[in-house]
CSV table of C-alpha atoms and ligand atoms in Angstrom, one decimal:
chain,number,residue,atom,x,y,z
A,1,UNK,CA,0.0,0.0,0.0
A,2,UNK,CA,1.1,3.6,-0.6
A,3,UNK,CA,1.3,6.4,2.0
A,4,UNK,CA,-2.0,7.7,0.7
A,5,UNK,CA,-3.7,4.4,1.4
A,6,UNK,CA,-2.5,4.2,5.0
A,7,UNK,CA,-3.5,7.8,5.5
A,8,UNK,CA,-6.9,7.1,4.1
A,9,UNK,CA,-7.2,4.3,6.6
A,10,UNK,CA,-6.2,6.7,9.4
A,11,UNK,CA,-8.8,9.1,8.2
A,12,UNK,CA,-11.5,6.5,8.2
A,13,UNK,CA,-10.5,5.4,11.8
A,14,UNK,CA,-10.6,9.0,12.9
A,15,UNK,CA,-14.3,9.2,12.0
A,16,UNK,CA,-15.3,7.0,14.9
A,17,UNK,CA,-14.7,9.9,17.2
A,18,UNK,CA,-17.0,12.4,15.4
A,19,UNK,CA,-19.3,14.0,17.9
A,20,UNK,CA,-17.5,12.6,20.9
A,21,UNK,CA,-14.2,14.4,21.1
A,22,UNK,CA,-15.4,18.1,21.3
A,23,UNK,CA,-13.8,20.5,21.9
A,24,UNK,CA,-10.8,18.3,20.7
A,25,UNK,CA,-10.5,17.3,17.0
A,26,UNK,CA,-11.0,13.8,15.8
A,27,UNK,CA,-7.7,12.1,15.0
A,28,UNK,CA,-6.7,8.7,13.5
A,29,UNK,CA,-3.4,6.9,13.6
A,30,UNK,CA,-2.0,3.8,11.8
A,31,UNK,CA,1.4,2.3,12.6
A,32,UNK,CA,3.1,0.2,9.9
A,33,UNK,CA,6.2,-1.9,10.1
A,34,UNK,CA,7.6,-4.1,7.3
A,35,UNK,CA,4.3,-3.6,5.4
A,36,UNK,CA,2.2,-4.9,8.3
A,37,UNK,CA,-0.3,-2.7,10.2
A,38,UNK,CA,0.7,-3.2,13.8
A,39,UNK,CA,-1.3,-0.5,15.5
A,40,UNK,CA,-4.3,1.7,15.0
A,41,UNK,CA,-5.9,4.3,17.2
A,42,UNK,CA,-8.5,7.0,17.3
A,43,UNK,CA,-9.0,9.9,19.8
A,44,UNK,CA,-12.4,9.0,21.4
A,45,UNK,CA,-12.9,11.6,24.2
A,46,UNK,CA,-11.4,14.9,25.3
A,47,UNK,CA,-9.0,14.3,28.2
A,48,UNK,CA,-8.5,10.6,27.2
A,49,UNK,CA,-5.7,9.1,25.2
A,50,UNK,CA,-4.8,10.6,21.8
A,51,UNK,CA,-4.9,8.4,18.7
A,52,UNK,CA,-1.2,7.9,18.6
A,53,UNK,CA,-1.2,6.6,22.2
A,54,UNK,CA,-3.8,4.0,21.4
A,55,UNK,CA,-1.9,2.9,18.3
A,56,UNK,CA,1.5,2.8,20.1
A,57,UNK,CA,0.0,0.8,22.9
A,58,UNK,CA,-1.2,-1.8,20.3
A,59,UNK,CA,2.1,-1.8,18.5
A,60,UNK,CA,4.2,-2.3,21.7
A,61,UNK,CA,7.9,-2.5,21.0
A,62,UNK,CA,7.3,-3.3,17.3
A,63,UNK,CA,6.8,0.4,17.0
A,64,UNK,CA,10.6,0.7,16.9
A,65,UNK,CA,11.7,1.7,13.3
A,66,UNK,CA,8.0,1.8,12.2
A,67,UNK,CA,6.1,4.4,10.2
A,68,UNK,CA,3.1,6.1,11.8
A,69,UNK,CA,0.4,7.8,9.7
A,70,UNK,CA,-1.5,10.4,11.7
A,71,UNK,CA,-4.2,12.6,10.4
A,72,UNK,CA,-3.3,15.6,12.5
A,73,UNK,CA,0.2,16.8,13.6
A,74,UNK,CA,1.1,15.1,16.9
A,75,UNK,CA,0.7,17.4,19.9
A,76,UNK,CA,3.8,18.8,21.6
A,77,UNK,CA,2.2,20.5,24.6
A,78,UNK,CA,1.1,19.1,28.0
A,79,UNK,CA,-2.7,19.2,27.6
A,80,UNK,CA,-4.7,16.7,29.6
A,81,UNK,CA,-2.3,14.0,28.4
A,82,UNK,CA,1.5,14.0,27.9
A,83,UNK,CA,2.8,15.2,24.5
A,84,UNK,CA,2.5,12.6,21.7
A,85,UNK,CA,5.6,13.9,20.0
A,86,UNK,CA,7.7,12.8,23.1
A,87,UNK,CA,6.0,9.4,23.1
A,88,UNK,CA,6.8,8.9,19.4
A,89,UNK,CA,10.4,9.8,20.1
A,90,UNK,CA,10.6,7.5,23.1
A,91,UNK,CA,9.0,4.6,21.0
A,92,UNK,CA,11.9,5.1,18.4
A,93,UNK,CA,9.4,5.5,15.5
A,94,UNK,CA,11.5,6.0,12.3
A,95,UNK,CA,9.1,8.0,10.2
A,96,UNK,CA,6.0,10.1,10.9
A,97,UNK,CA,3.5,10.9,8.0
A,98,UNK,CA,1.1,13.7,8.9
A,99,UNK,CA,-2.2,14.6,7.2
A,100,UNK,CA,-2.4,18.2,8.2
A,101,UNK,CA,-1.0,20.7,10.7
A,102,UNK,CA,-2.9,21.7,13.8
A,103,UNK,CA,-4.5,25.2,13.6
A,104,UNK,CA,-4.0,25.4,17.4
A,105,UNK,CA,-1.2,28.0,17.9
A,106,UNK,CA,-0.1,26.1,20.9
A,107,UNK,CA,0.8,23.1,18.6
A,108,UNK,CA,1.2,24.3,15.1
A,109,UNK,CA,4.6,23.2,13.8
A,110,UNK,CA,6.0,22.6,17.3
A,111,UNK,CA,5.3,18.8,17.1
A,112,UNK,CA,7.0,18.5,13.7
A,113,UNK,CA,10.0,20.5,14.9
A,114,UNK,CA,10.5,18.3,18.0
A,115,UNK,CA,10.3,15.1,15.9
A,116,UNK,CA,12.8,16.3,13.3
A,117,UNK,CA,15.2,17.5,16.0
A,118,UNK,CA,15.1,13.9,17.4
A,119,UNK,CA,16.1,12.6,13.9
A,120,UNK,CA,12.7,11.3,13.0
A,121,UNK,CA,11.8,11.6,9.3
A,122,UNK,CA,8.6,13.7,9.0
A,123,UNK,CA,6.4,14.0,5.8
A,124,UNK,CA,3.6,16.5,5.8
A,125,UNK,CA,0.3,17.1,3.9
A,126,UNK,CA,-0.5,13.6,2.7
A,127,UNK,CA,-4.3,13.6,2.0
A,128,UNK,CA,-4.3,17.1,3.6
A,129,UNK,CA,-7.7,18.1,2.1
A,130,UNK,CA,-9.4,14.9,3.4
A,131,UNK,CA,-7.6,15.3,6.8
A,132,UNK,CA,-8.8,18.9,7.1
A,133,UNK,CA,-12.4,17.9,6.2
A,134,UNK,CA,-12.4,15.7,9.4
A,135,UNK,CA,-12.6,18.7,11.7
A,136,UNK,CA,-14.9,21.6,10.6
A,137,UNK,CA,-16.0,22.0,14.2
A,138,UNK,CA,-12.5,22.2,15.7
A,139,UNK,CA,-11.2,24.5,13.0
A,140,UNK,CA,-14.1,26.9,13.4
A,141,UNK,CA,-13.7,26.9,17.2
A,142,UNK,CA,-9.9,27.5,16.9
A,143,UNK,CA,-10.6,30.2,14.3
A,144,UNK,CA,-13.4,32.1,16.1
A,145,UNK,CA,-13.8,30.7,19.6
A,146,UNK,CA,-17.5,30.1,18.7
A,147,UNK,CA,-19.6,27.0,18.3
A,148,UNK,CA,-20.0,25.5,14.8
A,149,UNK,CA,-23.6,26.0,13.7
A,150,UNK,CA,-25.6,23.7,11.4
A,151,UNK,CA,-28.9,25.1,10.3
A,152,UNK,CA,-31.4,22.4,9.2
A,153,UNK,CA,-34.7,22.9,7.4
A,154,UNK,CA,-37.2,20.4,6.1
A,155,UNK,CA,-39.3,22.0,3.4
A,156,UNK,CA,-41.8,21.3,0.6
A,157,UNK,CA,-40.9,22.0,-3.0
A,158,UNK,CA,-42.4,25.5,-2.5
A,159,UNK,CA,-40.3,26.1,0.5
A,160,UNK,CA,-42.9,25.7,3.3
A,161,UNK,CA,-42.2,24.1,6.7
A,162,UNK,CA,-45.9,23.8,7.6
A,163,UNK,CA,-49.3,24.5,6.2
A,164,UNK,CA,-51.1,27.8,6.9
A,165,UNK,CA,-52.9,26.0,9.7
A,166,UNK,CA,-49.6,25.0,11.3
A,167,UNK,CA,-49.6,21.3,10.3
A,168,UNK,CA,-46.2,19.8,9.5
A,169,UNK,CA,-46.3,16.1,10.1
A,170,UNK,CA,-44.7,15.0,8.0
A,171,UNK,CA,-43.2,17.0,5.2
A,172,UNK,CA,-40.2,14.7,4.7
A,173,UNK,CA,-40.2,11.0,4.9
A,174,UNK,CA,-38.8,8.4,7.3
A,175,UNK,CA,-35.4,8.1,5.6
A,176,UNK,CA,-34.8,11.9,5.6
A,177,UNK,CA,-36.0,12.3,9.2
A,178,UNK,CA,-33.6,9.4,10.2
A,179,UNK,CA,-30.8,11.2,8.5
A,180,UNK,CA,-31.5,14.2,10.7
A,181,UNK,CA,-31.0,12.1,13.8
A,182,UNK,CA,-27.4,11.2,12.6
A,183,UNK,CA,-26.7,15.0,12.9
A,184,UNK,CA,-28.4,15.3,16.2
A,185,UNK,CA,-26.1,12.5,17.4
A,186,UNK,CA,-22.9,14.3,16.5
A,187,UNK,CA,-23.8,17.9,17.7
A,188,UNK,CA,-23.3,18.9,21.3
A,189,UNK,CA,-26.6,20.9,21.4
A,190,UNK,CA,-29.8,21.1,19.5
A,191,UNK,CA,-31.4,24.6,19.5
A,192,UNK,CA,-35.0,25.6,19.0
A,193,UNK,CA,-37.2,28.6,19.8
A,194,UNK,CA,-40.0,28.4,22.4
A,195,UNK,CA,-42.6,28.6,19.6
A,196,UNK,CA,-41.4,25.3,18.2
A,197,UNK,CA,-41.8,23.8,21.6
A,198,UNK,CA,-45.3,25.2,22.0
A,199,UNK,CA,-46.5,24.2,18.5
A,200,UNK,CA,-44.7,20.8,18.0
A,201,UNK,CA,-44.0,19.7,21.5
A,202,UNK,CA,-40.8,18.0,20.2
A,203,UNK,CA,-38.6,15.5,22.0
A,204,UNK,CA,-35.4,16.6,20.2
A,205,UNK,CA,-33.8,13.4,21.2
A,206,UNK,CA,-31.6,11.2,18.9
A,207,UNK,CA,-33.5,8.1,18.0
A,208,UNK,CA,-31.4,5.9,15.7
A,209,UNK,CA,-32.4,2.3,15.0
A,210,UNK,CA,-29.3,0.8,16.6
A,211,UNK,CA,-30.5,2.1,19.9
A,212,UNK,CA,-27.3,3.4,21.4
A,213,UNK,CA,-28.0,7.0,20.5
A,214,UNK,CA,-26.3,10.0,22.0
A,215,UNK,CA,-28.6,12.9,22.8
A,216,UNK,CA,-27.5,16.5,22.3
A,217,UNK,CA,-28.3,19.0,25.0
A,218,UNK,CA,-31.7,20.6,24.2
A,219,UNK,CA,-31.4,24.4,24.2
A,220,UNK,CA,-34.6,26.4,24.1
A,221,UNK,CA,-34.4,30.1,23.4
A,222,UNK,CA,-37.2,31.5,25.5
A,223,UNK,CA,-36.8,35.1,26.6
A,224,UNK,CA,-39.8,35.2,29.0
A,225,UNK,CA,-39.9,31.5,30.0
A,226,UNK,CA,-43.1,30.6,28.1
A,227,UNK,CA,-42.1,26.9,27.7
A,228,UNK,CA,-45.1,24.9,28.9
A,229,UNK,CA,-44.2,22.9,32.0
A,230,UNK,CA,-45.9,19.8,30.5
A,231,UNK,CA,-43.7,19.8,27.4
A,232,UNK,CA,-41.7,16.7,26.5
A,233,UNK,CA,-38.4,18.5,26.8
A,234,UNK,CA,-39.3,19.3,30.4
A,235,UNK,CA,-41.1,16.1,31.5
A,236,UNK,CA,-39.4,13.2,29.5
A,237,UNK,CA,-36.1,13.0,31.5
A,238,UNK,CA,-34.5,11.7,28.3
A,239,UNK,CA,-31.9,14.4,27.8
A,240,UNK,CA,-30.6,17.6,29.4
A,241,UNK,CA,-32.7,20.7,28.7
A,242,UNK,CA,-31.3,24.2,29.0
A,243,UNK,CA,-33.6,27.2,28.7
A,244,UNK,CA,-32.0,30.5,27.9
A,245,UNK,CA,-34.1,33.4,29.3
A,246,UNK,CA,-33.9,37.1,29.8
A,247,UNK,CA,-32.2,38.1,33.0
A,248,UNK,CA,-35.5,39.8,34.0
A,249,UNK,CA,-37.3,36.5,34.5
A,250,UNK,CA,-38.2,36.0,38.2
A,251,UNK,CA,-36.7,33.3,40.3
A,252,UNK,CA,-40.1,31.9,41.4
A,253,UNK,CA,-41.1,31.5,37.8
A,254,UNK,CA,-38.0,29.3,37.2
A,255,UNK,CA,-38.6,27.2,40.4
A,256,UNK,CA,-40.9,24.4,38.9
A,257,UNK,CA,-38.5,24.0,36.0
A,258,UNK,CA,-35.4,23.8,38.2
A,259,UNK,CA,-37.2,21.3,40.4
A,260,UNK,CA,-37.6,19.1,37.2
A,261,UNK,CA,-33.8,19.3,36.7
A,262,UNK,CA,-34.0,21.9,33.9
A,263,UNK,CA,-31.1,24.3,33.7
A,264,UNK,CA,-32.4,27.9,33.3
A,265,UNK,CA,-29.7,30.2,32.1
A,266,UNK,CA,-30.5,33.9,32.4
A,267,UNK,CA,-28.4,35.7,29.7
A,268,UNK,CA,-26.9,38.9,30.9
A,269,UNK,CA,-26.8,40.5,27.4
A,270,UNK,CA,-29.5,40.9,24.8
A,271,UNK,CA,-31.0,37.5,24.1
A,272,UNK,CA,-32.0,38.6,20.6
A,273,UNK,CA,-28.4,38.6,19.7
A,274,UNK,CA,-27.4,35.2,18.4
A,275,UNK,CA,-23.8,36.0,19.0
A,276,UNK,CA,-24.5,36.5,22.7
A,277,UNK,CA,-26.4,33.2,22.8
A,278,UNK,CA,-23.5,31.3,21.0
A,279,UNK,CA,-21.0,33.0,23.3
A,280,UNK,CA,-22.9,31.8,26.3
A,281,UNK,CA,-23.1,28.3,24.9
A,282,UNK,CA,-19.4,28.1,24.1
A,283,UNK,CA,-18.7,29.3,27.7
A,284,UNK,CA,-20.8,26.3,28.8
A,285,UNK,CA,-18.7,23.8,26.8
A,286,UNK,CA,-20.8,23.6,23.6
A,287,UNK,CA,-18.7,23.4,20.5
A,288,UNK,CA,-21.4,22.6,17.9
A,289,UNK,CA,-25.1,23.6,17.7
A,290,UNK,CA,-27.8,21.9,15.5
A,291,UNK,CA,-30.5,24.6,14.8
A,292,UNK,CA,-33.9,23.1,14.1
A,293,UNK,CA,-35.7,26.3,14.0
A,294,UNK,CA,-38.4,27.4,13.7
A,295,UNK,CA,-38.5,30.1,11.1
A,296,UNK,CA,-38.0,33.1,13.5
A,297,UNK,CA,-34.9,31.5,15.1
A,298,UNK,CA,-33.5,30.6,11.7
A,299,UNK,CA,-34.2,34.2,10.7
A,300,UNK,CA,-32.0,35.5,13.6
A,301,UNK,CA,-29.2,33.1,12.7
A,302,UNK,CA,-29.3,34.3,9.1
A,303,UNK,CA,-29.5,38.0,10.1
A,304,UNK,CA,-26.2,37.5,12.0
A,305,UNK,CA,-24.8,35.1,9.5
A,306,UNK,CA,-24.0,32.8,12.3
A,307,UNK,CA,-24.3,29.7,10.1
A,308,UNK,CA,-21.5,27.3,9.2
A,309,UNK,CA,-23.4,24.5,7.4
A,310,UNK,CA,-27.0,24.4,5.9
A,311,UNK,CA,-28.8,21.1,5.7
A,312,UNK,CA,-31.9,21.3,3.5
A,313,UNK,CA,-34.3,18.4,3.1
A,314,UNK,CA,-36.8,19.0,0.2
A,315,UNK,CA,-39.9,16.9,-0.1
A,316,UNK,CA,-41.7,16.5,-3.5
A,317,UNK,CA,-44.8,18.1,-2.1
A,318,UNK,CA,-46.6,21.4,-2.7
A,319,UNK,CA,-48.2,23.3,0.2
A,320,UNK,CA,-48.8,26.8,-1.0
A,321,UNK,CA,-50.6,29.6,0.9
A,322,UNK,CA,-49.0,33.0,1.5
A,323,UNK,CA,-49.5,32.5,5.3
A,324,UNK,CA,-47.8,29.0,5.3
A,325,UNK,CA,-44.4,29.6,6.9
A,326,UNK,CA,-41.1,29.2,5.0
A,327,UNK,CA,-38.0,27.9,6.7
A,328,UNK,CA,-36.5,31.3,7.4
A,329,UNK,CA,-38.5,34.1,9.0
A,330,UNK,CA,-37.4,37.5,10.3
A,331,UNK,CA,-37.1,40.5,7.9
A,332,UNK,CA,-34.8,38.6,5.6
A,333,UNK,CA,-32.3,40.1,3.1
A,334,UNK,CA,-33.7,43.2,1.2
A,335,UNK,CA,-31.2,43.4,-1.6
A,336,UNK,CA,-29.7,40.6,-3.7
A,337,UNK,CA,-26.3,42.2,-3.3
A,338,UNK,CA,-26.5,41.2,0.5
A,339,UNK,CA,-27.7,37.7,-0.1
A,340,UNK,CA,-26.1,35.0,2.1
A,341,UNK,CA,-24.2,33.1,-0.5
A,342,UNK,CA,-23.4,29.4,0.0
A,343,UNK,CA,-21.9,26.7,-2.2
A,344,UNK,CA,-23.5,23.3,-2.6
A,345,UNK,CA,-21.3,20.5,-1.1
A,346,UNK,CA,-23.6,17.5,-1.8
A,347,UNK,CA,-26.9,16.6,-3.2
A,348,UNK,CA,-28.4,13.2,-2.6
A,349,UNK,CA,-31.8,11.5,-2.7
A,350,UNK,CA,-33.1,10.0,0.5
A,351,UNK,CA,-36.3,8.0,-0.2
A,352,UNK,CA,-38.6,10.5,-2.0
A,353,UNK,CA,-36.7,13.5,-0.7
A,354,UNK,CA,-33.6,15.5,-1.7
A,355,UNK,CA,-30.9,16.4,0.8
A,356,UNK,CA,-28.7,19.3,0.0
A,357,UNK,CA,-25.7,20.2,2.2
A,358,UNK,CA,-24.3,23.7,1.6
A,359,UNK,CA,-21.7,25.9,3.3
A,360,UNK,CA,-21.2,29.6,3.3
A,361,UNK,CA,-18.7,30.9,0.7
A,362,UNK,CA,-15.5,31.8,2.6
A,363,UNK,CA,-15.1,35.5,1.7
B,401,LIG,N1,-42.0,18.5,10.1
B,401,LIG,C1,-40.7,18.0,9.9
B,401,LIG,C2,-39.7,18.4,10.8
B,401,LIG,N2,-39.9,19.2,11.8
B,401,LIG,C3,-39.0,19.7,12.6
B,401,LIG,C4,-39.4,20.3,13.9
B,401,LIG,O1,-40.3,21.3,13.6
B,401,LIG,C5,-40.0,19.3,14.8
B,401,LIG,O2,-40.4,20.0,16.0
B,401,LIG,C6,-38.9,18.3,15.4
B,401,LIG,O3,-38.2,17.7,14.3
B,401,LIG,C7,-39.6,17.2,16.1
B,401,LIG,O4,-38.5,16.6,16.8
B,401,LIG,P1,-38.8,15.1,17.5
B,401,LIG,O5,-40.0,15.3,18.4
B,401,LIG,O6,-37.6,14.8,18.2
B,401,LIG,O7,-39.1,14.2,16.3
B,401,LIG,N3,-38.4,17.9,10.5
B,401,LIG,C8,-38.2,17.1,9.5
B,401,LIG,O8,-37.0,16.7,9.2
B,401,LIG,N4,-39.2,16.7,8.6
B,401,LIG,C9,-40.4,17.1,8.8
B,401,LIG,O9,-41.3,16.8,8.0
């Protein structure tokens, strides 16, 4: 096998950690000696062993004179675990092949320097594009200190999310709705507005057929605490629920929610500012947010352009009606020159529906 093949293997192994390692990146490692794979590893949880550590443990002393393929530059600083660069030197690895460098200023280039100074051959940038594509959440967080935002809509061909009487079950089919749960699984939080809780009484849990689903934290934007106490997100005890409210909400109004184990977070700044909400979430350890609307909430994310990925599921249905809501409310963009421009990353058919993944154009 070529270097690229082993790196592709490391990239595939890295993916097992997606949604589990935040705020750390996912990383994969493969150790090869004499054409034999003798160790593999993935980073599975922040604070636990890095991919290289798992792979080196599996390789044991056969790591001596081996080549390790690692998707991200080995760390060289003492984080929650000792530096991997030191461990690679101690294990007498002969060659290190790296997918991409780490955007973390604490790490970038230092690991490579340490390895080379120890006489280890280092090759850089093998399958760099694919290695970079592993960590959109980590790169965004390193870049901006803010959570990565995925905005999801499920619409009819004419762009509606419900009928004019508010009915929306269902617009998209089983297969598309299941796909949504894969995204819920890998995001730290799912965010909706209180109107969605009132109209849909959603569970916002991850329900995948294989049963062992991981639930995101359910975040409700609800300035005056209008969330009904009998809502699923309050009563079902299936996942954590945080309600972000205005700081003016009275303590006694919060009491019944707090007694149910709901976390009420009064925001000190203006709750209508999505940037303030995202800042509060990242301060509470949230690195990625899955926004499931409704239209008004989506409208505020668009207004502030706080969107990193757009997931659109389109059903071959027509709903019509000028009062039937579309997926993005608010005042919208007035001039085409100010339109929020994206580029389509993928289009696929899921059952009868079409799924489009798009990302903002990097200006
Ligand atoms: N109406 C539809 C959706 N509707 C999305 C939200 O309005 C719902 O409240 C939310 O998905 C319900 O979450 P649950 O209770 O956990 O299932 N979303 C979809 O993908 N297709 C739809 O046809």
